[in-house]
Short mmCIF file of C-alpha atoms in Angstrom, two decimals:
data_model
loop_
_atom_site.label_atom_id
_atom_site.label_comp_id
_atom_site.label_asym_id
_atom_site.label_seq_id
_atom_site.Cartn_x
_atom_site.Cartn_y
_atom_site.Cartn_z
CA UNK A 1 -8.31 25.71 -7.31
CA UNK A 2 -10.73 23.93 -9.82
CA UNK A 3 -9.53 23.28 -13.55
CA UNK A 4 -5.91 24.40 -12.95
CA UNK A 5 -4.57 20.93 -13.42
CA UNK A 6 -0.94 21.71 -13.39
CA UNK A 7 -1.49 23.45 -9.99
CA UNK A 8 -3.48 20.39 -8.81
CA UNK A 9 -0.93 18.08 -9.70
CA UNK A 10 1.65 19.96 -7.85
CA UNK A 11 -0.25 20.17 -4.65
CA UNK A 12 -0.75 16.18 -5.12
CA UNK A 13 2.95 15.76 -5.41
CA UNK A 14 3.80 18.08 -2.43
CA UNK A 15 1.04 16.32 -0.25
CA UNK A 16 2.92 13.00 -0.73
CA UNK A 17 6.00 14.53 1.32
CA UNK A 18 6.17 13.35 4.95
CA UNK A 19 4.17 15.60 7.49
CA UNK A 20 2.49 17.62 4.85
CA UNK A 21 -1.34 17.75 4.57
CA UNK A 22 -3.45 19.09 1.61
CA UNK A 23 -3.74 22.54 3.21
CA UNK A 24 -0.03 23.10 3.68
CA UNK A 25 0.43 21.66 0.17
CA UNK A 26 -1.75 24.30 -1.15
CA UNK A 27 0.02 26.85 0.67
CA UNK A 28 3.31 25.66 -0.75
CA UNK A 29 2.20 25.44 -4.18
CA UNK A 30 0.56 29.16 -4.03
CA UNK A 31 4.06 30.09 -2.76
CA UNK A 32 6.02 28.58 -5.53
CA UNK A 33 3.78 29.89 -8.00
CA UNK A 34 4.07 33.59 -6.55
CA UNK A 35 7.88 33.34 -5.84
CA UNK A 36 9.70 35.59 -8.18
CA UNK A 37 13.22 34.17 -7.64
CA UNK A 38 12.76 31.13 -9.56
CA UNK A 39 12.25 28.69 -6.70
CA UNK A 40 9.73 26.31 -8.64
CA UNK A 41 12.69 25.59 -11.09
CA UNK A 42 15.60 25.62 -8.55
CA UNK A 43 13.68 23.17 -6.54
CA UNK A 44 13.02 20.91 -9.44
CA UNK A 45 16.58 20.99 -10.59
CA UNK A 46 17.69 20.31 -7.05
CA UNK A 47 15.29 17.13 -6.92
CA UNK A 48 16.51 15.99 -10.50
CA UNK A 49 20.19 16.59 -9.44
CA UNK A 50 19.60 14.59 -6.03
CA UNK A 51 17.69 11.94 -8.10
CA UNK A 52 20.79 11.39 -10.33
CA UNK A 53 23.49 12.16 -7.90
CA UNK A 54 22.37 10.39 -4.81
CA UNK A 55 22.24 6.72 -4.21
CA UNK A 56 22.01 4.15 -1.48
CA UNK A 57 25.45 2.60 -0.64
CA UNK A 58 25.16 -0.97 -1.96
CA UNK A 59 26.86 -2.34 1.13
CA UNK A 60 25.31 -0.41 4.18
CA UNK A 61 22.34 1.09 2.71
CA UNK A 62 23.59 4.79 3.70
CA UNK A 63 22.94 7.60 1.42
CA UNK A 64 25.92 8.43 -0.76
CA UNK A 65 27.11 10.42 -4.00
CA UNK A 66 26.29 7.96 -6.84
CA UNK A 67 29.96 8.25 -7.93
CA UNK A 68 31.15 6.87 -4.23
CA UNK A 69 29.71 3.53 -3.80
CA UNK A 70 30.24 1.76 -1.47
CA UNK A 71 30.07 4.82 0.75
CA UNK A 72 32.88 6.47 2.76
CA UNK A 73 31.68 5.11 6.22
CA UNK A 74 32.03 1.54 4.50
CA UNK A 75 35.38 2.06 3.02
CA UNK A 76 37.61 4.66 5.22
CA UNK A 77 39.45 3.26 8.40
CA UNK A 78 37.00 3.07 11.65
CA UNK A 79 38.54 2.06 14.66
CA UNK A 80 35.92 -0.55 15.79
CA UNK A 81 35.24 -1.88 12.24
CA UNK A 82 34.54 -5.28 13.68
CA UNK A 83 31.38 -3.94 15.10
CA UNK A 84 28.35 -3.43 12.96
CA UNK A 85 25.54 -1.18 14.07
CA UNK A 86 22.12 -1.93 12.56
CA UNK A 87 19.66 0.70 12.10
CA UNK A 88 16.45 1.13 10.54
CA UNK A 89 17.32 4.12 8.15
CA UNK A 90 20.09 6.34 6.60
CA UNK A 91 18.69 9.06 8.68
CA UNK A 92 19.55 7.02 11.75
CA UNK A 93 23.10 6.63 10.50
CA UNK A 94 23.41 10.22 10.34
CA UNK A 95 22.08 10.82 13.74
CA UNK A 96 24.48 8.21 15.29
CA UNK A 97 27.55 9.91 13.39
CA UNK A 98 26.69 13.24 14.79
CA UNK A 99 26.55 11.81 18.15
CA UNK A 100 30.24 10.72 18.02
CA UNK A 101 29.58 7.78 19.91
CA UNK A 102 30.06 5.06 17.56
CA UNK A 103 33.28 4.11 15.55
CA UNK A 104 32.13 0.99 13.69
CA UNK A 105 30.47 0.12 10.50
CA UNK A 106 26.82 0.53 9.82
CA UNK A 107 23.94 -1.63 8.32
CA UNK A 108 20.45 0.03 7.46
CA UNK A 109 17.59 -2.47 7.29
CA UNK A 110 15.52 -0.11 5.35
CA UNK A 111 12.48 -0.75 7.49
CA UNK A 112 11.32 -2.52 10.58
CA UNK A 113 9.10 -5.67 10.87
CA UNK A 114 5.62 -4.42 10.64
CA UNK A 115 2.83 -6.48 9.72
CA UNK A 116 0.51 -3.70 9.78
CA UNK A 117 2.45 -1.87 6.99
CA UNK A 118 3.11 -5.05 5.24
CA UNK A 119 6.93 -5.31 6.06
CA UNK A 120 7.95 -8.63 6.48
CA UNK A 121 11.57 -10.19 7.06
CA UNK A 122 12.16 -10.48 3.17
CA UNK A 123 11.81 -6.61 2.78
CA UNK A 124 14.47 -6.03 5.16
CA UNK A 125 18.24 -6.33 4.16
CA UNK A 126 18.98 -9.22 6.31
CA UNK A 127 20.66 -11.64 3.80
CA UNK A 128 22.92 -8.70 3.05
CA UNK A 129 23.55 -8.35 6.80
CA UNK A 130 24.43 -12.14 7.20
CA UNK A 131 26.74 -11.82 4.10
CA UNK A 132 28.49 -8.79 5.69
CA UNK A 133 29.18 -10.63 9.16
CA UNK A 134 31.14 -13.32 7.12
CA UNK A 135 32.85 -11.16 4.44
CA UNK A 136 33.80 -8.42 6.99
CA UNK A 137 34.83 -10.44 10.01
CA UNK A 138 32.07 -8.81 12.11
CA UNK A 139 32.53 -9.71 15.83
CA UNK A 140 29.62 -7.88 17.10
CA UNK A 141 26.32 -6.76 15.91
CA UNK A 142 24.82 -3.70 17.75
CA UNK A 143 21.08 -3.31 17.18
CA UNK A 144 20.13 0.52 17.42
CA UNK A 145 16.41 0.61 16.89
CA UNK A 146 13.79 2.22 18.76
CA UNK A 147 11.76 1.39 21.67
CA UNK A 148 8.46 0.80 20.04
CA UNK A 149 6.66 -2.72 19.64
CA UNK A 150 7.83 -2.89 15.81
CA UNK A 151 11.58 -2.19 16.91
CA UNK A 152 11.38 -4.87 19.62
CA UNK A 153 9.84 -7.35 17.08
CA UNK A 154 12.91 -6.75 14.66
CA UNK A 155 15.49 -6.81 17.42
CA UNK A 156 13.99 -10.19 18.48
CA UNK A 157 13.94 -11.61 14.89
CA UNK A 158 17.56 -10.47 14.36
CA UNK A 159 18.68 -12.12 17.86
CA UNK A 160 17.12 -15.25 16.31
CA UNK A 161 18.53 -15.07 12.80
CA UNK A 162 22.02 -14.22 14.45
CA UNK A 163 21.80 -16.95 17.15
CA UNK A 164 23.77 -19.65 15.17
CA UNK A 165 26.41 -17.22 13.89
CA UNK A 166 29.67 -16.60 16.10
CA UNK A 167 28.84 -13.12 16.67
CA UNK A 168 27.89 -11.22 19.80
CA UNK A 169 24.58 -9.66 19.39
CA UNK A 170 23.87 -6.38 21.57
CA UNK A 171 21.15 -3.59 21.57
CA UNK A 172 21.63 -0.06 22.71
CA UNK A 173 20.61 1.00 26.10
CA UNK A 174 17.32 2.20 27.30
CA UNK A 175 16.92 4.45 30.25
CA UNK A 176 16.69 7.98 31.04
CA UNK A 177 17.34 10.47 28.39
CA UNK A 178 19.98 13.11 29.05
CA UNK A 179 18.87 15.94 31.15
CA UNK A 180 15.85 14.31 32.55
CA UNK A 181 14.46 13.96 36.05
CA UNK A 182 12.89 10.98 37.62
CA UNK A 183 9.82 13.05 38.69
CA UNK A 184 8.81 13.75 34.86
CA UNK A 185 9.79 10.41 33.44
CA UNK A 186 7.00 8.23 32.16
CA UNK A 187 6.60 4.53 33.75
CA UNK A 188 7.85 2.66 30.71
CA UNK A 189 11.14 4.52 30.62
CA UNK A 190 11.67 4.35 34.25
CA UNK A 191 10.92 0.53 34.20
CA UNK A 192 13.22 0.02 31.49
CA UNK A 193 15.84 1.94 33.06
CA UNK A 194 15.60 0.13 36.38
CA UNK A 195 15.88 -3.24 34.42
CA UNK A 196 18.97 -2.10 32.53
CA UNK A 197 20.64 -0.72 35.42
CA UNK A 198 24.39 -1.20 35.65
CA UNK A 199 27.00 -1.43 38.39
CA UNK A 200 28.97 1.58 39.03
CA UNK B 1 24.91 15.30 5.70
CA UNK B 2 28.52 16.71 4.87
CA UNK B 3 29.85 16.24 1.38
CA UNK B 4 26.62 15.17 -0.27
CA UNK B 5 26.44 18.27 -2.27
CA UNK B 6 23.23 17.11 -4.12
CA UNK B 7 21.52 16.20 -1.07
CA UNK B 8 22.67 19.70 0.72
CA UNK B 9 21.20 21.66 -2.44
CA UNK B 10 18.04 19.68 -1.92
CA UNK B 11 17.72 20.54 1.51
CA UNK B 12 18.60 24.05 1.03
CA UNK B 13 15.67 24.43 -1.72
CA UNK B 14 13.08 22.65 0.34
CA UNK B 15 13.97 25.10 3.30
CA UNK B 16 12.99 28.18 1.17
CA UNK B 17 9.33 26.79 1.01
CA UNK B 18 7.01 28.77 3.47
CA UNK B 19 6.97 27.16 6.95
CA UNK B 20 9.69 24.62 6.32
CA UNK B 21 12.61 24.92 8.77
CA UNK B 22 15.94 23.28 8.18
CA UNK B 23 15.11 20.15 10.32
CA UNK B 24 11.76 19.39 8.21
CA UNK B 25 13.72 20.10 5.04
CA UNK B 26 16.17 17.34 6.09
CA UNK B 27 13.42 14.88 6.98
CA UNK B 28 11.81 15.61 3.63
CA UNK B 29 15.05 15.21 1.73
CA UNK B 30 15.77 11.91 3.22
CA UNK B 31 12.11 10.72 2.74
CA UNK B 32 12.45 11.70 -0.97
CA UNK B 33 15.93 9.84 -1.27
CA UNK B 34 14.34 6.74 0.31
CA UNK B 35 11.05 6.77 -1.69
CA UNK B 36 11.01 4.00 -3.90
CA UNK B 37 8.02 5.11 -5.96
CA UNK B 38 9.81 7.84 -7.77
CA UNK B 39 8.38 10.70 -5.67
CA UNK B 40 11.43 12.82 -6.47
CA UNK B 41 11.03 12.62 -10.11
CA UNK B 42 7.10 12.96 -9.95
CA UNK B 43 7.63 16.18 -7.70
CA UNK B 44 10.18 17.56 -10.07
CA UNK B 45 8.05 16.96 -12.87
CA UNK B 46 5.05 18.62 -11.33
CA UNK B 47 7.16 21.59 -10.52
CA UNK B 48 8.38 21.90 -14.05
CA UNK B 49 5.03 21.36 -15.47
CA UNK B 50 3.57 24.19 -13.14
CA UNK B 51 6.33 26.44 -14.02
CA UNK B 52 5.25 26.30 -17.69
CA UNK B 53 1.63 25.87 -17.26
CA UNK B 54 0.47 28.16 -14.66
CA UNK B 55 0.80 32.10 -14.79
CA UNK B 56 -0.29 35.13 -13.23
CA UNK B 57 -3.41 36.76 -14.96
CA UNK B 58 -1.86 39.72 -16.63
CA UNK B 59 -5.19 41.56 -15.69
CA UNK B 60 -6.08 40.77 -12.00
CA UNK B 61 -2.98 38.88 -10.87
CA UNK B 62 -4.79 35.69 -10.14
CA UNK B 63 -3.24 32.40 -10.75
CA UNK B 64 -4.51 30.87 -14.33
CA UNK B 65 -3.35 28.31 -17.12
CA UNK B 66 -0.75 30.19 -19.32
CA UNK B 67 -3.05 29.39 -22.24
CA UNK B 68 -6.13 31.08 -20.62
CA UNK B 69 -4.79 34.82 -20.01
CA UNK B 70 -6.70 37.16 -18.82
CA UNK B 71 -8.20 34.40 -16.54
CA UNK B 72 -11.61 33.31 -16.36
CA UNK B 73 -12.61 35.51 -13.62
CA UNK B 74 -11.89 38.39 -15.70
CA UNK B 75 -13.56 37.36 -18.83
CA UNK B 76 -16.59 35.61 -17.86
CA UNK B 77 -19.88 37.17 -16.91
CA UNK B 78 -20.08 38.29 -13.29
CA UNK B 79 -23.31 39.92 -11.95
CA UNK B 80 -21.36 42.57 -10.12
CA UNK B 81 -18.45 43.38 -12.61
CA UNK B 82 -18.76 47.12 -11.90
CA UNK B 83 -17.29 46.16 -8.37
CA UNK B 84 -13.54 45.70 -8.12
CA UNK B 85 -12.39 43.77 -5.04
CA UNK B 86 -8.69 44.48 -4.08
CA UNK B 87 -6.68 41.73 -2.48
CA UNK B 88 -3.34 40.93 -1.32
CA UNK B 89 -2.82 37.67 -3.14
CA UNK B 90 -4.34 35.09 -5.60
CA UNK B 91 -4.79 32.84 -2.63
CA UNK B 92 -7.31 35.50 -0.98
CA UNK B 93 -9.09 35.51 -4.51
CA UNK B 94 -9.58 31.83 -4.22
CA UNK B 95 -10.86 32.17 -0.58
CA UNK B 96 -13.25 34.74 -1.47
CA UNK B 97 -14.43 32.69 -4.52
CA UNK B 98 -14.98 29.78 -2.19
CA UNK B 99 -17.03 31.88 0.17
CA UNK B 100 -19.38 32.70 -2.60
CA UNK B 101 -20.06 36.01 -1.15
CA UNK B 102 -18.80 38.13 -4.06
CA UNK B 103 -19.83 38.39 -7.66
CA UNK B 104 -17.52 41.22 -9.02
CA UNK B 105 -13.85 41.24 -10.33
CA UNK B 106 -10.74 41.08 -8.48
CA UNK B 107 -7.39 42.81 -8.51
CA UNK B 108 -4.30 41.20 -6.55
CA UNK B 109 -1.92 43.83 -5.36
CA UNK B 110 0.82 41.19 -5.09
CA UNK B 111 1.82 42.40 -1.54
CA UNK B 112 1.15 45.01 1.16
CA UNK B 113 2.93 48.11 2.06
CA UNK B 114 5.58 47.18 4.40
CA UNK B 115 8.71 49.18 5.03
CA UNK B 116 10.22 46.37 7.07
CA UNK B 117 10.10 44.10 4.22
CA UNK B 118 11.07 46.69 1.75
CA UNK B 119 7.63 46.57 -0.21
CA UNK B 120 6.81 50.16 -1.41
CA UNK B 121 3.86 51.52 -3.24
CA UNK B 122 5.89 50.85 -6.57
CA UNK B 123 6.27 47.15 -5.74
CA UNK B 124 2.20 46.83 -5.64
CA UNK B 125 0.24 46.77 -8.76
CA UNK B 126 -1.70 50.18 -8.16
CA UNK B 127 -0.95 51.65 -11.52
CA UNK B 128 -2.67 48.52 -13.08
CA UNK B 129 -5.49 49.33 -10.63
CA UNK B 130 -5.98 52.96 -11.75
CA UNK B 131 -5.84 51.62 -15.42
CA UNK B 132 -8.55 48.97 -14.73
CA UNK B 133 -10.88 51.52 -13.03
CA UNK B 134 -10.99 53.54 -16.23
CA UNK B 135 -10.94 50.76 -18.79
CA UNK B 136 -13.55 48.77 -17.15
CA UNK B 137 -15.99 51.23 -15.94
CA UNK B 138 -15.40 50.34 -12.16
CA UNK B 139 -17.85 52.19 -9.86
CA UNK B 140 -16.66 50.56 -6.50
CA UNK B 141 -13.41 49.51 -5.18
CA UNK B 142 -13.74 47.09 -2.32
CA UNK B 143 -10.58 46.57 -0.28
CA UNK B 144 -10.29 43.18 0.89
CA UNK B 145 -7.26 43.27 3.28
CA UNK B 146 -6.52 41.81 6.67
CA UNK B 147 -6.69 43.68 10.17
CA UNK B 148 -3.07 43.95 10.72
CA UNK B 149 -0.90 47.20 10.64
CA UNK B 150 0.45 46.68 7.21
CA UNK B 151 -3.11 46.05 5.63
CA UNK B 152 -4.49 49.22 7.35
CA UNK B 153 -1.58 51.25 5.67
CA UNK B 154 -2.12 49.71 2.41
CA UNK B 155 -5.91 50.53 2.72
CA UNK B 156 -5.17 54.18 3.81
CA UNK B 157 -2.86 54.35 0.84
CA UNK B 158 -5.24 53.01 -1.59
CA UNK B 159 -8.13 55.33 -0.22
CA UNK B 160 -5.74 58.40 -0.76
CA UNK B 161 -4.92 57.38 -4.38
CA UNK B 162 -8.46 56.88 -5.47
CA UNK B 163 -9.81 60.06 -3.53
CA UNK B 164 -9.55 61.92 -6.85
CA UNK B 165 -11.28 59.24 -9.14
CA UNK B 166 -15.01 58.80 -9.41
CA UNK B 167 -15.14 55.78 -7.57
CA UNK B 168 -16.52 54.57 -4.24
CA UNK B 169 -14.21 53.07 -1.89
CA UNK B 170 -15.20 50.51 0.52
CA UNK B 171 -13.45 47.87 2.92
CA UNK B 172 -14.69 44.64 4.29
CA UNK B 173 -16.25 44.70 7.59
CA UNK B 174 -14.36 43.71 10.84
CA UNK B 175 -16.25 42.47 13.56
CA UNK B 176 -17.24 39.08 15.12
CA UNK B 177 -16.08 36.20 13.35
CA UNK B 178 -18.93 33.46 12.61
CA UNK B 179 -19.77 31.08 15.71
CA UNK B 180 -17.85 33.28 18.12
CA UNK B 181 -19.07 34.53 21.49
CA UNK B 182 -18.66 38.02 23.22
CA UNK B 183 -17.28 36.32 26.13
CA UNK B 184 -14.30 34.85 24.19
CA UNK B 185 -13.53 37.63 21.83
CA UNK B 186 -10.44 39.81 22.20
CA UNK B 187 -10.44 43.36 22.98
CA UNK B 188 -9.45 44.77 19.29
CA UNK B 189 -12.18 42.49 17.69
CA UNK B 190 -14.83 43.77 19.93
CA UNK B 191 -13.80 47.39 19.64
CA UNK B 192 -13.77 47.25 15.85
CA UNK B 193 -17.08 45.20 16.08
CA UNK B 194 -18.82 48.11 18.06
CA UNK B 195 -17.33 50.70 15.94
CA UNK B 196 -18.69 49.07 12.74
CA UNK B 197 -22.17 48.66 14.24
CA UNK B 198 -24.96 48.62 11.77
CA UNK B 199 -28.47 49.48 11.93
CA UNK B 200 -30.71 46.56 12.23
#
């Protein structure tokens, strides 16, 4: 693909999408060039309209229509509005909403503590979190982060920051996933499931 | 992702890219929304610039700058300019050029005969091919299509169409790929390799 600068630029831009390597980007670019249904322009317009029409909720960080900010999850009635679920990203909010297992408010940190990726405490939306706890009369902060080292570090940091606030701090349970068998579980999952055992 | 129309539209447009399912498109859309380096607009602009700046060569079908049409491969000196290599798509032209194994001209059909996908002879650039054979004094048509049923059907069709023209018709060889062992070759590859055996 030498000397076709617009094609090179398209491949370069597509390569920046998550999980898209150079070869896949080249294949996509060729498919776009060959498409006879105007996909190139349809995709460009969809991107421009999303760029204009979608924003992050100024309160919880969730994605929302630019015209509806704060977002619906922040403003409409929620049974457990005094519980604030802290997640890494808006994608997590969608996942938890889909599960139907939570009826409170959300707060996306927009990242995790990660010295390796240069993400420090100041990069997370912690000040905003503290402000909301006071403003919205939050009684419990539920930390819904994953099980890796960075999530654990972030959870520990949040616990410390919240220790002098009058708020309960909890974290989602770790254990066996639905439909799994002891026999096929890994050691860490089993250890955490045993550690987190509950009276029945 | 209910009610976020611009996001839904973006996911729908991304889903139309080859090899991108709905889940991947959702993940891409979220990454684009979260990206703080303006990737959404960069990608949109790259698409618009490619849509304006890239075209198919009116002669061979290859991708080319809109301003350079017919493309360089059609106009610059080629040692074997009297050999016309027929391929399915511009991506194939790039592959063969990379291989360095061909020094003639190209002709992309923009598809293969495929009743299943509704691609008939009229959808391929066969009239243009016949015109070029006369106009450019082509002595040999080299069919460089793959080994599947649709490619075989297309090759047979081309052979028939070209049978009353004063032109040699050939097809690229099928056999063992480079670096492969008899032991690990599949039956069809071996059968075709034996059928296509050459005197040494």
